Amino acid sequence: MKRLALIVLTCVLVLTAFLGWRMSKVGFDYDFEKFFPANDPDTEFFLEYRKKFGSDNDFVLFALSNNNGVFREDFLRRVDSFSNELRKIPYVTRVYSIIDYRDLVMTSFSRVPFPVPAIHMDDPESYGPDSSKIFEDNLLVRNLISADAKTVLVYVDTKQYISKNASDSLALFIDEVMDRYSFDGKISAGRSTGQSYYVKLMQYELGFFAITSFILVIAFLYLSFRTFWAVWVPVTVVVFTAVWIIGFMEIVGEGISLVLTILPTIMFVVGMSDVVHVISRYVEELRSGKGKIDALRITYKEVALATLLTSVTTAVGFLSLLTSTIEPIRDFGLYTALGVMFAFVLAYTLLPAILLLHPVPSIAAIPQEKNFWQRFLSKAFVVVIRKRMLIIFISIATAGVSIWGITQMRINNFLLEDLKDGNELKEQFRFFEREFAGVRPLEMAILVKNADSIPVSRSVLIELEKLENYLITEYGAGTIISPLTLVRSVNRTINGGDKRHYSIPDSDEDLKKVFRMIEKLGADQLLSGMIADNGRTLRLAAKTNDLGSYVYKKKDAELRQFYKRSIDTSVFDYRLTGTALLVDKNNGQVAFGLVWGLGISFVVIAMIVGLMYRSGQMIWIALLPNILPLLMIAGVMGILGIDLKVSTSMMFTISFGIAVDDTIHFISKLRIELSKGRSMMFAVRKTFVSTGRAIILTTIILSGGFLTLIFSDFLGTYYLGLLMALTLFFAVLCDLLLLPVLVIMFYKPRKSEW
C-alpha cells in the first residue's frame, strides 16, 4: 500500500510541477467585445454597421484643465504641444481639440469659404471675442470645451481593431506623454487606456484574492481542527487543484479574463469541501478505535459516492453557465467545472496517498465524547426536533417574504458598473459625463426607404430633424453627429455664418448647393462616414449620461411611440445599435438564462436523489432546503435594491450547485444509516451529528473565502462574493434545521428499499 501511495504521490508531484511551469506563462485578456451576445441578430447588425461607419470604441479622450480658465496663452500652448506629441504616437490617426477647430466663413467677397480658428492662440487680445463666439455654438460647448470654460477635450482617433499587444503599446506611449506634461487636471478615457487599467487591476486582484483566500482557509482550518496536520494536508490538495486548472488553461491557450480572476479563490474554497468531509470522517473513524488502513477504507467507502455526487452537482452548477450567450461567462463555467473535477481527482489520489504515508495525527487521540462538536450537535438536534413546527412556520413565512422581495427586483446595468464608486477610472468617466456630453454611446442606423439622387433628400432631413430634436429634449442625448449636422453647418457657412441659417435649406436647389459646397470643401469624405449603401443607411451618433439599462429600456419604448406618432414612417425606419445596446441586451437575457440554468441544476439533483432513494418524496425533501436559500437571497436583493445583472445572476446557479453538496452528504449518510436497520429518528440523529460538523466547517470556509471578494474594485466580483456567502449561510441553516425536520415528518421509506 505504501509503495502504491509513493508512486501516486510521485506522479502527482511531477504533473503538478509541469502544470505549475505552464501556469507561470498564462496571460491576461480583457476584450470588452467578448461580452457581446453571440449568434445574435443585433450583434450581427452592429458588426455590419461598424464595417460601414467604423468603430465607436477606437478612441481616447483627454480632459485637460486649468483652474484659471482655458483662455490663457501658456495653457493653450501646452495643450497644443501635448496634441502634437500625441500625433507622433504609433496607431494614432487623428488628434483634435478646440485649438484645431476651424469655423468656415464665407463672405460676399469670396466664393469659397475660408477657415477661421475658434481660438486665435497667438493673439490673446482676441480671447474675449473668441470665447463669446464659442459659447454661442452648441456644437462646441460640452463637446470640445466644458461649460465652466476650465477644461478642454482632446479627442484622439486610433487605428481600428488593433490587437491587444498594439493596444498595450499605445497605452504605454500615452502614459509617457501624459507624464511629461502638467496641468491642474489631467485625465483620460478610452479603449486602450481603459483596457490597460483593467488588466493591471485584474493582475493585482488575482494575486490578492489567491493570497487572501489562502490565508483565510488556513486560519479556519486551524481554528476548526487545532492541529497543523489538518491545515497543510487539505491546503496542499486545493493549491494543487488551482495549479492544475490554470496550467491547463495556459496549455489550451485560454487567458485570465475579468471573470476568471476569481478562479483561484473558487478553487481554494470549493475544492476544500470534499477534503474536509474526507478528513472529518477519517478522524471520526480513528477516534472510534479503527486503525489507519481500516479508517481510510471505511472513510472512502462511505464518503466516496457522496463526494463524487457533490463534485458532479457543483460542476453542473458551473456548467449551466454554458447556456449564457456571453463568451467569458461560458469560459468561466467550463474551466471552473473542470477545476471542481480536478479537485475530486486529487481528493482520491493525492489525499489518500498523503494520509496513508503520514503517521496517525494527534487529533485522533481526543475521545469522541469529549469532542466539542459531538456535544454541541447532539444538543442542537434535540432543539431542532422539539421546535420542528416552529421551523416549518418560519420557513413558510420566510419564503413568503422572499417572494414579495423578488417582485421588487429589476434587471438593470450601467456601462461602468463593473467598478466601485470611488474607483479612479470610474471617477474619470464620471468627470467626462459631468463636464462633457456623457460616456454612454448612442448609435442609431437610419434606414431610408426611398433613396434620392442626392446623398440625402429634404424629406429625410426634415423627419430626421424631428427625431434629433426629440433625442436632445426628451431622450437626453448630447451633441448629435449626423448628415443633418453637416448639412446645417454648411448651410450656415453659405449664408455668411448667420446662426439663423443653421437649418435645413429651404429648397431642393439650395440643398444641392450645400452638397456641391461639401464636395468643394473636401468634406465629402466626412459625409461618407455618415452615409452608406447609396444613401439608404445613415449614421446618427451621440453621447448620453449612463443612467442604466432600466431607464433606457423605458426611454427606448417612448422613442418607438414618438416615431410612430410624430415621424412619417414612410420616409425611414430606425434601428438602435452600438456597444451600449449590446451590453444592455446581455442583461435583458439574464432572466431567461437564470431560469434555464437553474432548471438544468434542479433536474440533475432530482435525478441524483431519485437514483439514490428511488423515492419521489425524497426528491422534493432534498430540493426544498436548497430552493429556499435562493428565494431568500433573491428576496434580499429585491428589498435592498440590488439589481439583477450578469454578475449577480451567475451567483444563483453557482450557489445552488455548491449549496446542494451538503444536502447530498446528509442524505447519503442517512441512506447508509437506514440501510443498517436503524430507526428513522436514530438514523437522522446519527447523520445530523456525523455530517453536521463537516457541513458547518465547509460552509464557514466557503463563505469566508467568498467574502474575500468584497474587497474587489469590480462590483460584479464584490456582489458575487457577498451574495454567495449569504446564500451559503442560508443554505447551512436550511440543511441543519429544515432538512432533518422534513425527513422526519414526511419521509416514509419502504422496507423493501433497504
PDB file of N, CA and C in Angstrom, residues 169-202:
ATOM      1  N   SER A 169       0.748  48.710 -26.243  1.00  0.00           N
ATOM      2  CA  SER A 169       1.831  49.624 -26.630  1.00  0.00           C
ATOM      3  C   SER A 169       1.314  51.055 -26.715  1.00  0.00           C
ATOM      4  N   LEU A 170       0.127  51.206 -27.291  1.00  0.00           N
ATOM      5  CA  LEU A 170      -0.479  52.534 -27.395  1.00  0.00           C
ATOM      6  C   LEU A 170      -0.685  53.143 -26.010  1.00  0.00           C
ATOM      7  N   ALA A 171      -1.211  52.352 -25.075  1.00  0.00           N
ATOM      8  CA  ALA A 171      -1.436  52.846 -23.716  1.00  0.00           C
ATOM      9  C   ALA A 171      -0.122  53.255 -23.058  1.00  0.00           C
ATOM     10  N   LEU A 172       0.959  52.498 -23.314  1.00  0.00           N
ATOM     11  CA  LEU A 172       2.267  52.824 -22.746  1.00  0.00           C
ATOM     12  C   LEU A 172       2.789  54.146 -23.309  1.00  0.00           C
ATOM     13  N   PHE A 173       2.666  54.340 -24.620  1.00  0.00           N
ATOM     14  CA  PHE A 173       3.098  55.598 -25.238  1.00  0.00           C
ATOM     15  C   PHE A 173       2.298  56.782 -24.680  1.00  0.00           C
ATOM     16  N   ILE A 174       1.002  56.581 -24.515  1.00  0.00           N
ATOM     17  CA  ILE A 174       0.146  57.651 -23.988  1.00  0.00           C
ATOM     18  C   ILE A 174       0.561  58.021 -22.571  1.00  0.00           C
ATOM     19  N   ASP A 175       0.835  57.010 -21.747  1.00  0.00           N
ATOM     20  CA  ASP A 175       1.278  57.278 -20.366  1.00  0.00           C
ATOM     21  C   ASP A 175       2.572  58.091 -20.353  1.00  0.00           C
ATOM     22  N   GLU A 176       3.485  57.778 -21.271  1.00  0.00           N
ATOM     23  CA  GLU A 176       4.751  58.514 -21.333  1.00  0.00           C
ATOM     24  C   GLU A 176       4.523  59.984 -21.673  1.00  0.00           C
ATOM     25  N   VAL A 177       3.617  60.250 -22.611  1.00  0.00           N
ATOM     26  CA  VAL A 177       3.302  61.635 -22.971  1.00  0.00           C
ATOM     27  C   VAL A 177       2.607  62.330 -21.807  1.00  0.00           C
ATOM     28  N   MET A 178       1.666  61.648 -21.174  1.00  0.00           N
ATOM     29  CA  MET A 178       0.937  62.236 -20.040  1.00  0.00           C
ATOM     30  C   MET A 178       1.891  62.624 -18.920  1.00  0.00           C
ATOM     31  N   ASP A 179       2.888  61.793 -18.675  1.00  0.00           N
ATOM     32  CA  ASP A 179       3.827  62.051 -17.581  1.00  0.00           C
ATOM     33  C   ASP A 179       4.691  63.286 -17.838  1.00  0.00           C
ATOM     34  N   ARG A 180       4.862  63.667 -19.092  1.00  0.00           N
ATOM     35  CA  ARG A 180       5.740  64.798 -19.418  1.00  0.00           C
ATOM     36  C   ARG A 180       5.042  66.154 -19.300  1.00  0.00           C
ATOM     37  N   TYR A 181       3.746  66.146 -19.090  1.00  0.00           N
ATOM     38  CA  TYR A 181       3.005  67.411 -19.052  1.00  0.00           C
ATOM     39  C   TYR A 181       2.257  67.541 -17.731  1.00  0.00           C
ATOM     40  N   SER A 182       2.214  68.766 -17.252  1.00  0.00           N
ATOM     41  CA  SER A 182       1.497  69.045 -16.007  1.00  0.00           C
ATOM     42  C   SER A 182       0.363  70.023 -16.289  1.00  0.00           C
ATOM     43  N   PHE A 183      -0.815  69.666 -15.836  1.00  0.00           N
ATOM     44  CA  PHE A 183      -1.997  70.519 -15.905  1.00  0.00           C
ATOM     45  C   PHE A 183      -2.668  70.474 -14.540  1.00  0.00           C
ATOM     46  N   ASP A 184      -3.556  71.431 -14.273  1.00  0.00           N
ATOM     47  CA  ASP A 184      -4.279  71.405 -12.998  1.00  0.00           C
ATOM     48  C   ASP A 184      -5.167  70.165 -12.912  1.00  0.00           C
ATOM     49  N   GLY A 185      -5.643  69.702 -14.035  1.00  0.00           N
ATOM     50  CA  GLY A 185      -6.411  68.463 -14.114  1.00  0.00           C
ATOM     51  C   GLY A 185      -6.031  67.739 -15.383  1.00  0.00           C
ATOM     52  N   LYS A 186      -5.882  66.419 -15.306  1.00  0.00           N
ATOM     53  CA  LYS A 186      -5.408  65.665 -16.466  1.00  0.00           C
ATOM     54  C   LYS A 186      -5.919  64.235 -16.355  1.00  0.00           C
ATOM     55  N   ILE A 187      -6.946  63.914 -17.119  1.00  0.00           N
ATOM     56  CA  ILE A 187      -7.497  62.560 -17.077  1.00  0.00           C
ATOM     57  C   ILE A 187      -7.745  62.077 -18.497  1.00  0.00           C
ATOM     58  N   SER A 188      -7.826  60.768 -18.647  1.00  0.00           N
ATOM     59  CA  SER A 188      -8.047  60.182 -19.968  1.00  0.00           C
ATOM     60  C   SER A 188      -9.063  59.058 -19.862  1.00  0.00           C
ATOM     61  N   ALA A 189      -9.667  58.743 -20.987  1.00  0.00           N
ATOM     62  CA  ALA A 189     -10.614  57.631 -21.058  1.00  0.00           C
ATOM     63  C   ALA A 189     -10.637  57.120 -22.483  1.00  0.00           C
ATOM     64  N   GLY A 190     -10.774  55.814 -22.625  1.00  0.00           N
ATOM     65  CA  GLY A 190     -10.806  55.234 -23.959  1.00  0.00           C
ATOM     66  C   GLY A 190     -10.470  53.765 -23.911  1.00  0.00           C
ATOM     67  N   ARG A 191     -10.573  53.113 -25.053  1.00  0.00           N
ATOM     68  CA  ARG A 191     -10.396  51.664 -25.096  1.00  0.00           C
ATOM     69  C   ARG A 191      -9.005  51.237 -24.635  1.00  0.00           C
ATOM     70  N   SER A 192      -7.961  51.829 -25.212  1.00  0.00           N
ATOM     71  CA  SER A 192      -6.605  51.365 -24.911  1.00  0.00           C
ATOM     72  C   SER A 192      -6.222  51.649 -23.466  1.00  0.00           C
ATOM     73  N   THR A 193      -6.500  52.864 -22.981  1.00  0.00           N
ATOM     74  CA  THR A 193      -6.146  53.206 -21.601  1.00  0.00           C
ATOM     75  C   THR A 193      -7.017  52.439 -20.612  1.00  0.00           C
ATOM     76  N   GLY A 194      -8.312  52.281 -20.939  1.00  0.00           N
ATOM     77  CA  GLY A 194      -9.195  51.531 -20.055  1.00  0.00           C
ATOM     78  C   GLY A 194      -8.820  50.066 -19.989  1.00  0.00           C
ATOM     79  N   GLN A 195      -8.474  49.489 -21.152  1.00  0.00           N
ATOM     80  CA  GLN A 195      -8.068  48.086 -21.181  1.00  0.00           C
ATOM     81  C   GLN A 195      -6.795  47.867 -20.386  1.00  0.00           C
ATOM     82  N   SER A 196      -5.843  48.787 -20.516  1.00  0.00           N
ATOM     83  CA  SER A 196      -4.593  48.682 -19.763  1.00  0.00           C
ATOM     84  C   SER A 196      -4.860  48.736 -18.260  1.00  0.00           C
ATOM     85  N   TYR A 197      -5.750  49.646 -17.860  1.00  0.00           N
ATOM     86  CA  TYR A 197      -6.084  49.784 -16.431  1.00  0.00           C
ATOM     87  C   TYR A 197      -6.755  48.503 -15.920  1.00  0.00           C
ATOM     88  N   TYR A 198      -7.700  47.974 -16.706  1.00  0.00           N
ATOM     89  CA  TYR A 198      -8.416  46.770 -16.288  1.00  0.00           C
ATOM     90  C   TYR A 198      -7.462  45.599 -16.110  1.00  0.00           C
ATOM     91  N   VAL A 199      -6.547  45.417 -17.059  1.00  0.00           N
ATOM     92  CA  VAL A 199      -5.623  44.281 -16.991  1.00  0.00           C
ATOM     93  C   VAL A 199      -4.727  44.391 -15.760  1.00  0.00           C
ATOM     94  N   LYS A 200      -4.208  45.603 -15.484  1.00  0.00           N
ATOM     95  CA  LYS A 200      -3.365  45.793 -14.296  1.00  0.00           C
ATOM     96  C   LYS A 200      -4.154  45.492 -13.019  1.00  0.00           C
ATOM     97  N   LEU A 201      -5.406  45.950 -12.982  1.00  0.00           N
ATOM     98  CA  LEU A 201      -6.233  45.693 -11.805  1.00  0.00           C
ATOM     99  C   LEU A 201      -6.546  44.209 -11.678  1.00  0.00           C
ATOM    100  N   MET A 202      -6.805  43.546 -12.800  1.00  0.00           N
ATOM    101  CA  MET A 202      -7.056  42.106 -12.780  1.00  0.00           C
ATOM    102  C   MET A 202      -5.843  41.335 -12.261  1.00  0.00           C
TER     103      MET A 202
END
